[in-house]
Tab-separated table of N, CA, C and O in Angstrom:
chain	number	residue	atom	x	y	z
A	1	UNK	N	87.135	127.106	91.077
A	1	UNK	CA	88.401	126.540	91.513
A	1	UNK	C	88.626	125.213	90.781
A	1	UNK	O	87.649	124.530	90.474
A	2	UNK	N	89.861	124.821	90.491
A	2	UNK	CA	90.449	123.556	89.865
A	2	UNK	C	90.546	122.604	90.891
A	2	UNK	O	91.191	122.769	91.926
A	3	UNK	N	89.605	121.154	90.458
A	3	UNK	CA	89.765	120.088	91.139
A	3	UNK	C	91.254	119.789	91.612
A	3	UNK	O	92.277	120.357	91.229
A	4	UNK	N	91.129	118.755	92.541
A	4	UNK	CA	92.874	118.016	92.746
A	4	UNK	C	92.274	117.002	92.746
A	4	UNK	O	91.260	116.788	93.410
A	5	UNK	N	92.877	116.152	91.918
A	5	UNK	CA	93.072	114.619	91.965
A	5	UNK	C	94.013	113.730	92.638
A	5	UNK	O	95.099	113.302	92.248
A	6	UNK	N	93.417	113.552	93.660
A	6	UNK	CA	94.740	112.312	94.545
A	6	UNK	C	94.301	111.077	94.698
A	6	UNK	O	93.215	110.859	95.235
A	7	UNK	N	95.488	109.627	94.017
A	7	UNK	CA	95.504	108.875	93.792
A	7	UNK	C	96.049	107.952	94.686
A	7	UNK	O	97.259	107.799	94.849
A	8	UNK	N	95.355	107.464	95.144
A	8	UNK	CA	96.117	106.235	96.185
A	8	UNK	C	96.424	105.318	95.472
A	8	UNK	O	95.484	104.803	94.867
A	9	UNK	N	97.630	104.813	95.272
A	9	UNK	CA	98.025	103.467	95.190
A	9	UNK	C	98.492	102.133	96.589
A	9	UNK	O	98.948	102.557	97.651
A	10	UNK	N	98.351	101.022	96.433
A	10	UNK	CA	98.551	100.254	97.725
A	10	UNK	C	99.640	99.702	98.122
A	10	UNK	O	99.782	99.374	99.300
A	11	UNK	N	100.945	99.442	96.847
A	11	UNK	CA	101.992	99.229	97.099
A	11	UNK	C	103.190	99.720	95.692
A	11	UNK	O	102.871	100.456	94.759
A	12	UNK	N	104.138	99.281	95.826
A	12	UNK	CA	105.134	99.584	94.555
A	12	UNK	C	104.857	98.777	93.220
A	12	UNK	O	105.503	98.943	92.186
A	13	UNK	N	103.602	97.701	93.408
A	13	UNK	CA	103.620	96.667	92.576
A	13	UNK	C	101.949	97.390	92.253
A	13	UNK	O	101.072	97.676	93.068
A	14	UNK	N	101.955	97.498	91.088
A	14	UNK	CA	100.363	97.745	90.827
A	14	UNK	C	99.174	96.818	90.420
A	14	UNK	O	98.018	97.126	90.132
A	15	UNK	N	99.723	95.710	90.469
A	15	UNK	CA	99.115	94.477	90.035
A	15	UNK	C	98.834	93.949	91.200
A	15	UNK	O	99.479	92.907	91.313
A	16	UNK	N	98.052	94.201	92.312
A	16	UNK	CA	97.762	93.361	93.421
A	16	UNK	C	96.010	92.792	93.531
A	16	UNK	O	94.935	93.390	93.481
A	17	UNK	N	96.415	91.289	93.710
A	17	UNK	CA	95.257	90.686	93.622
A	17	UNK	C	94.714	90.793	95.096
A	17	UNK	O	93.636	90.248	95.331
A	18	UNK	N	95.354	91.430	96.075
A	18	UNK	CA	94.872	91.383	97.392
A	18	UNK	C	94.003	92.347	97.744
A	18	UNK	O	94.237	93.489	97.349
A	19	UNK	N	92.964	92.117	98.460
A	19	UNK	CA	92.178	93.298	98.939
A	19	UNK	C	92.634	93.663	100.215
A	19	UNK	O	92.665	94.888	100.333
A	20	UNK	N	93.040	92.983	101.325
A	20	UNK	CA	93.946	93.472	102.431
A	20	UNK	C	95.057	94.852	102.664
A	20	UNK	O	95.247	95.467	103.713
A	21	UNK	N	95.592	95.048	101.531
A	21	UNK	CA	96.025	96.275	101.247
A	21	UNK	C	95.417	97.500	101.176
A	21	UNK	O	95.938	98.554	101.537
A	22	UNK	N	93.784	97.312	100.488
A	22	UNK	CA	93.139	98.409	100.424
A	22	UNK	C	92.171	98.734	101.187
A	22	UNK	O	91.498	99.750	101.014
A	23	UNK	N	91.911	97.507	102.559
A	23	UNK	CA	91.048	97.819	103.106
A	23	UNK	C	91.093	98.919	104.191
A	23	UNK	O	89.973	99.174	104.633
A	24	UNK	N	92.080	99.621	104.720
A	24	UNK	CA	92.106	100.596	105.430
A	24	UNK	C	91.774	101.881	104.859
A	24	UNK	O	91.115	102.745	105.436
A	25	UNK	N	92.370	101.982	103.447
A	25	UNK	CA	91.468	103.128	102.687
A	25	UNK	C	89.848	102.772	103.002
A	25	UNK	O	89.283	102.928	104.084
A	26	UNK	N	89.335	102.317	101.910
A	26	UNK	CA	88.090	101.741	101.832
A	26	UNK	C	87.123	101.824	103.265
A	26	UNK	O	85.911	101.955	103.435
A	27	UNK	N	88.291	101.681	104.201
A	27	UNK	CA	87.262	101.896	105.549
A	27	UNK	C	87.323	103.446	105.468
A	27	UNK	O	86.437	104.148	104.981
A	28	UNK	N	88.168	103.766	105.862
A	28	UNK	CA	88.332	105.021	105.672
A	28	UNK	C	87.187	106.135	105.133
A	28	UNK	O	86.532	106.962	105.767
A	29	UNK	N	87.221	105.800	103.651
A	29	UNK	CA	86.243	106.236	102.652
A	29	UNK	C	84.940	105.659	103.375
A	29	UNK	O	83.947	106.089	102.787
A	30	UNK	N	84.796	105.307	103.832
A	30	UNK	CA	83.029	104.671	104.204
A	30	UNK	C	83.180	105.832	105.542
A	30	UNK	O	82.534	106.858	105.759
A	31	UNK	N	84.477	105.103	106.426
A	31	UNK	CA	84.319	106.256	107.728
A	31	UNK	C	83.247	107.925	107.118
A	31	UNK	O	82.083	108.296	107.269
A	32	UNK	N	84.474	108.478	106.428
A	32	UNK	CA	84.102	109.988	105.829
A	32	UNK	C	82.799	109.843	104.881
A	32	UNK	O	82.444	110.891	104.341
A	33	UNK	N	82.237	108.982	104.678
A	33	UNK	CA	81.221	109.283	103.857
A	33	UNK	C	81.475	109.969	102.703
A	33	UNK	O	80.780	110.884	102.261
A	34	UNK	N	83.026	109.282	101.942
A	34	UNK	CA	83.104	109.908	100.529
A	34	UNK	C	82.264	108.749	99.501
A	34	UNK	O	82.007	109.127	98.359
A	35	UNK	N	81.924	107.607	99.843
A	35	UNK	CA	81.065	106.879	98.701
A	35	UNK	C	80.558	106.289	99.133
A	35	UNK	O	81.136	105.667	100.025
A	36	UNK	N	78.971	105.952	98.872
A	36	UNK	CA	77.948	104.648	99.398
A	36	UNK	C	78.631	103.309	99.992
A	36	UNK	O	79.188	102.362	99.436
A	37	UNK	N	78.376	103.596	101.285
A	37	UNK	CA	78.692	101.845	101.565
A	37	UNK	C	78.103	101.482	101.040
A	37	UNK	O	77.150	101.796	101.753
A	38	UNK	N	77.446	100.744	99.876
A	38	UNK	CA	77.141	99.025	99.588
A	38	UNK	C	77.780	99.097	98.077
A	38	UNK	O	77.863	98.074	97.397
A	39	UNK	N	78.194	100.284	97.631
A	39	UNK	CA	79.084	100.181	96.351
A	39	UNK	C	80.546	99.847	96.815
A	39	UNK	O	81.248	99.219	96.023
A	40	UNK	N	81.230	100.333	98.421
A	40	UNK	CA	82.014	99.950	98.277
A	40	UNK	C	82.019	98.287	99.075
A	40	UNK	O	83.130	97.757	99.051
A	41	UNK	N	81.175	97.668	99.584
A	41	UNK	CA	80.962	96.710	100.169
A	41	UNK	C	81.243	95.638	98.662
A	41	UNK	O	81.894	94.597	98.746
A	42	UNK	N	80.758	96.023	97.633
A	42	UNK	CA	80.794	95.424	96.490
A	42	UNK	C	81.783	95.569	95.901
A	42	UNK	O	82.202	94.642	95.207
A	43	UNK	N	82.434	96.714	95.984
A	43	UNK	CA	84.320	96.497	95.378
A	43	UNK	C	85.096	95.267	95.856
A	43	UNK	O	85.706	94.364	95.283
A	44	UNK	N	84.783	95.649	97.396
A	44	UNK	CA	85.340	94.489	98.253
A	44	UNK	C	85.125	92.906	97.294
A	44	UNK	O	85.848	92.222	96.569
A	45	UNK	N	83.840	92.849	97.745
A	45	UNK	CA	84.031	91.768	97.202
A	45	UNK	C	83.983	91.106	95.899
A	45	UNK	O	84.071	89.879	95.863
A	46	UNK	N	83.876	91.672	95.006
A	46	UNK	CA	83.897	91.760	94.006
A	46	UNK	C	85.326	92.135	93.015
A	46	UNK	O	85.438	91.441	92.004
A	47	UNK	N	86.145	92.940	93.205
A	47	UNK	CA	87.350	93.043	92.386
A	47	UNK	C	88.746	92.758	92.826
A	47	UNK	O	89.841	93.263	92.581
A	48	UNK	N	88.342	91.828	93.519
A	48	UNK	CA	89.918	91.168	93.774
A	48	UNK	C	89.701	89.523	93.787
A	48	UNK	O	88.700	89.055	94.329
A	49	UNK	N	90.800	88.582	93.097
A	49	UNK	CA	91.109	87.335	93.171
A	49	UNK	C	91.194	86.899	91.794
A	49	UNK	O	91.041	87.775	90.943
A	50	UNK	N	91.355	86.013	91.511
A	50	UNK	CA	91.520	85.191	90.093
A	50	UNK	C	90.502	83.775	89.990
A	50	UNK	O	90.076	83.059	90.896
A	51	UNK	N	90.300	83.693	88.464
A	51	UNK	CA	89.715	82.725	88.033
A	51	UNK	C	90.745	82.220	87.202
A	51	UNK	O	91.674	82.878	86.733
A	52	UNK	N	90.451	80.609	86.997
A	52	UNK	CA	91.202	79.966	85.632
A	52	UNK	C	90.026	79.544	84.684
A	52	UNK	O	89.038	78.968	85.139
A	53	UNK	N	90.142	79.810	83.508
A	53	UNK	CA	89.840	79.347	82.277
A	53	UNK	C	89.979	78.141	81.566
A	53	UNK	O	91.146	77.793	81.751
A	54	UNK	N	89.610	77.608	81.102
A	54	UNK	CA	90.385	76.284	80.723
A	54	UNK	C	90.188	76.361	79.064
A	54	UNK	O	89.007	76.228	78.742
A	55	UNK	N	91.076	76.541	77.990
A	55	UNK	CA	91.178	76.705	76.920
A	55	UNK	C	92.089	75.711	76.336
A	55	UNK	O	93.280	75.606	76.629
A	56	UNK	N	91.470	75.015	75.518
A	56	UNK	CA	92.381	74.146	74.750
A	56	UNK	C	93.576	73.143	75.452
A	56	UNK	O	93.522	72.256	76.304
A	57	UNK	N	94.659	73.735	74.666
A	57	UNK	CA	96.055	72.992	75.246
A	57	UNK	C	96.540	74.221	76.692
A	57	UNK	O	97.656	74.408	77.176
A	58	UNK	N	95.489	74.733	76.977
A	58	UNK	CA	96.223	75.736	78.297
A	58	UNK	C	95.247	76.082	78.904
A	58	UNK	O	94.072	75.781	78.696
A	59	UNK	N	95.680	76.719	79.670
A	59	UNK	CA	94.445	77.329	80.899
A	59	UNK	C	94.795	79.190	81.099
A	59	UNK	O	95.802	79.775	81.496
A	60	UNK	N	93.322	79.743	80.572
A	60	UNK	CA	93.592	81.278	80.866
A	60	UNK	C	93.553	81.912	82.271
A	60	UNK	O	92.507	81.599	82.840
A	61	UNK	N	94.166	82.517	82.840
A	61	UNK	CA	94.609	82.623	84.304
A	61	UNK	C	93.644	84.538	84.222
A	61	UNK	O	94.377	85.425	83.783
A	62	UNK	N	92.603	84.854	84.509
A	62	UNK	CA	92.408	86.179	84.929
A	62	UNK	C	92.328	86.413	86.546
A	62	UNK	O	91.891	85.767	87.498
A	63	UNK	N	92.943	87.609	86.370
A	63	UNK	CA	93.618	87.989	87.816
A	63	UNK	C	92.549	89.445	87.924
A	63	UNK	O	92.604	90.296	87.036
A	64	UNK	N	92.108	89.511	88.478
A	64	UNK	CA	91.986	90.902	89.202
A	64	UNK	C	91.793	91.708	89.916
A	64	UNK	O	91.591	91.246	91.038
A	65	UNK	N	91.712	93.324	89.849
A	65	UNK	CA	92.348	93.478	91.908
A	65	UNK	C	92.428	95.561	91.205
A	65	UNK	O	92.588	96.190	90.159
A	66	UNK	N	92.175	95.795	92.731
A	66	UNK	CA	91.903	97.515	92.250
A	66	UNK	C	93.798	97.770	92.369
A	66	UNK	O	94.652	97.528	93.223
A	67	UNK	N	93.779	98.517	90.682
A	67	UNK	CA	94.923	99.511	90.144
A	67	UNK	C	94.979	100.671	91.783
A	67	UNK	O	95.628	100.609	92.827
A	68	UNK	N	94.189	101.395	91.374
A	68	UNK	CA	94.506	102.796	91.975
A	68	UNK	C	92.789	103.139	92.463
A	68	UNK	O	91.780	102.841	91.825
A	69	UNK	N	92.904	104.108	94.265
A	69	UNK	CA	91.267	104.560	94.086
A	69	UNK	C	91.952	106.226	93.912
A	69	UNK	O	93.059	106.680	94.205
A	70	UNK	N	90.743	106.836	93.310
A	70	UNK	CA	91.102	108.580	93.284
A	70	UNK	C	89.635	109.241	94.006
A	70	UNK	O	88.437	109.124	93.748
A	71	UNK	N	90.370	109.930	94.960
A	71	UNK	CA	89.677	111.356	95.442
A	71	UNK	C	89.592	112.283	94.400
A	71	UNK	O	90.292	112.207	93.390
A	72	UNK	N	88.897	113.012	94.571
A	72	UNK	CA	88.416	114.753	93.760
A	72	UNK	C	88.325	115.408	94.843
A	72	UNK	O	87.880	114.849	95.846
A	73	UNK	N	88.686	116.592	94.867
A	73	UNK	CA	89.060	117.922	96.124
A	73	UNK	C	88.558	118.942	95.220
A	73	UNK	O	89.189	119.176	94.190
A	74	UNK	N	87.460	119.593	95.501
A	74	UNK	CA	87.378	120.727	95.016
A	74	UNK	C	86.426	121.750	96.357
A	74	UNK	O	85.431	121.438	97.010
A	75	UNK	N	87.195	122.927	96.358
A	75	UNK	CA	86.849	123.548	97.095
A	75	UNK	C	86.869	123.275	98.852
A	75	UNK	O	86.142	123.679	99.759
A	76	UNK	N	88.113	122.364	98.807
A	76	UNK	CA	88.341	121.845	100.019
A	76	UNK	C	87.700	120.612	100.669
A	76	UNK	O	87.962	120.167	101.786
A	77	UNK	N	86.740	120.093	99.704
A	77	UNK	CA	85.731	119.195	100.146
A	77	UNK	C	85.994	118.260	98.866
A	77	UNK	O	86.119	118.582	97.684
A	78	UNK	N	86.052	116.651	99.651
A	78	UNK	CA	86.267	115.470	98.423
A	78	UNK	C	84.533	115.373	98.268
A	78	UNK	O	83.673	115.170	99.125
A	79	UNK	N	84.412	115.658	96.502
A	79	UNK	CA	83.270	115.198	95.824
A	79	UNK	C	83.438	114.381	94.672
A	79	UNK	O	83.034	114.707	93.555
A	80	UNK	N	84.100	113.196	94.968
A	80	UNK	CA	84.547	112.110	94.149
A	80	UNK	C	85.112	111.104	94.764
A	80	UNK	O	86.021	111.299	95.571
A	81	UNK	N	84.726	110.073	94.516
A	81	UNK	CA	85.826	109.071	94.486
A	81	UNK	C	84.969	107.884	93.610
A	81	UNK	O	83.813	107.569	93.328
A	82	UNK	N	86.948	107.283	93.296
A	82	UNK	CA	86.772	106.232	91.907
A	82	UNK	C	87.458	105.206	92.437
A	82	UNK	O	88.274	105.220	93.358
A	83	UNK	N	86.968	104.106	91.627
A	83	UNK	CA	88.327	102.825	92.387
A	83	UNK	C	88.247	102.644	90.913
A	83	UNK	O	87.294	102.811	90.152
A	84	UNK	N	89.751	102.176	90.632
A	84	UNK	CA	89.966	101.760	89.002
A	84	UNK	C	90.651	100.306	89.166
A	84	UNK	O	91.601	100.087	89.917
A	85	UNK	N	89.910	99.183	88.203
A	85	UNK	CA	90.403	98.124	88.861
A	85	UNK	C	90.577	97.507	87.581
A	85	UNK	O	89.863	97.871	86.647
A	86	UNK	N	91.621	96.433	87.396
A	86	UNK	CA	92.422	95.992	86.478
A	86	UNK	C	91.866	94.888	86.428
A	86	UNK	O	91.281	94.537	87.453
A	87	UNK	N	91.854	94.047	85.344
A	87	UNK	CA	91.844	92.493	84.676
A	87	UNK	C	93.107	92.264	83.850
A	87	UNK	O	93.365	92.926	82.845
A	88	UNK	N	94.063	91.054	84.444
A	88	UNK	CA	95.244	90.683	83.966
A	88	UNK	C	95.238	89.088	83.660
A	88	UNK	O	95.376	88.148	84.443
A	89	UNK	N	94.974	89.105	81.857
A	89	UNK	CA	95.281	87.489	81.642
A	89	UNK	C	96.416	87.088	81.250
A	89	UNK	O	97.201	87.785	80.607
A	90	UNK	N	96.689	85.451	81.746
A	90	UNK	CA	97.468	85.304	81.477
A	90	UNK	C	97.548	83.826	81.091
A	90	UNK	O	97.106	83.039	81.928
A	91	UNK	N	98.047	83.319	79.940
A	91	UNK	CA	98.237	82.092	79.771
A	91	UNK	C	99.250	81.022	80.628
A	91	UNK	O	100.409	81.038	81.042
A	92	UNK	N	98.288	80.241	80.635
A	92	UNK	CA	99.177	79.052	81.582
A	92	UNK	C	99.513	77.685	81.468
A	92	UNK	O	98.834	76.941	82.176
A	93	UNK	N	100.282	77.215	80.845
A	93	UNK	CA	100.495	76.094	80.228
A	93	UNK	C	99.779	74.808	81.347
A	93	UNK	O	100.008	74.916	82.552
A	94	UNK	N	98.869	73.559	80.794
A	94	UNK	CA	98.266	72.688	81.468
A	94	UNK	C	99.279	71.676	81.926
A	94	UNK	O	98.926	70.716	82.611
């Protein structure tokens, strides 16, 4: 049988530095036992918020924060899941 891939996204904006949005999935996913709690304990804290850089005449602004997580369905049963998480720089005048 052919996998299904379903993609959660958290809002209309795909650039979110918030983890508050995704934490009801994420519980969720721990609820069902689709991925190790302490990998996702570590998404948590780990892929969301920003740092500044300080470069020259400016300051580099990285932002980042989970894109999209995806399930795998095959055979009626999720044997996957991914969190795909973005890094967004951005220059910022000092």
């Amino acid at each position: 049988m052919t996998p299904l891939g379903l993609s959660f996204f958290a809002k209309q904006s795909e650039w979110l530095k918030d983890i508050q949005s995704w934490v009801p999935l994420i519980e969720g996913i721990d609820a069902c036992q689709f991925a190790q709690s302490h990998k996702l304990t570590e998404l948590v804290r780990w892929a969301t918020g920003s740092t500044t850089l300080m470069l020259g005449n400016s300051n580099l602004l990285l932002v980042r924060g989970i894109h999209h997580i995806k399930l795998t369905v095959t055979d009626g049963e999720v044997d996957g899941a991914k969190a795909y998480v973005f890094f967004l720089m951005m220059t910022v005048p000092r």
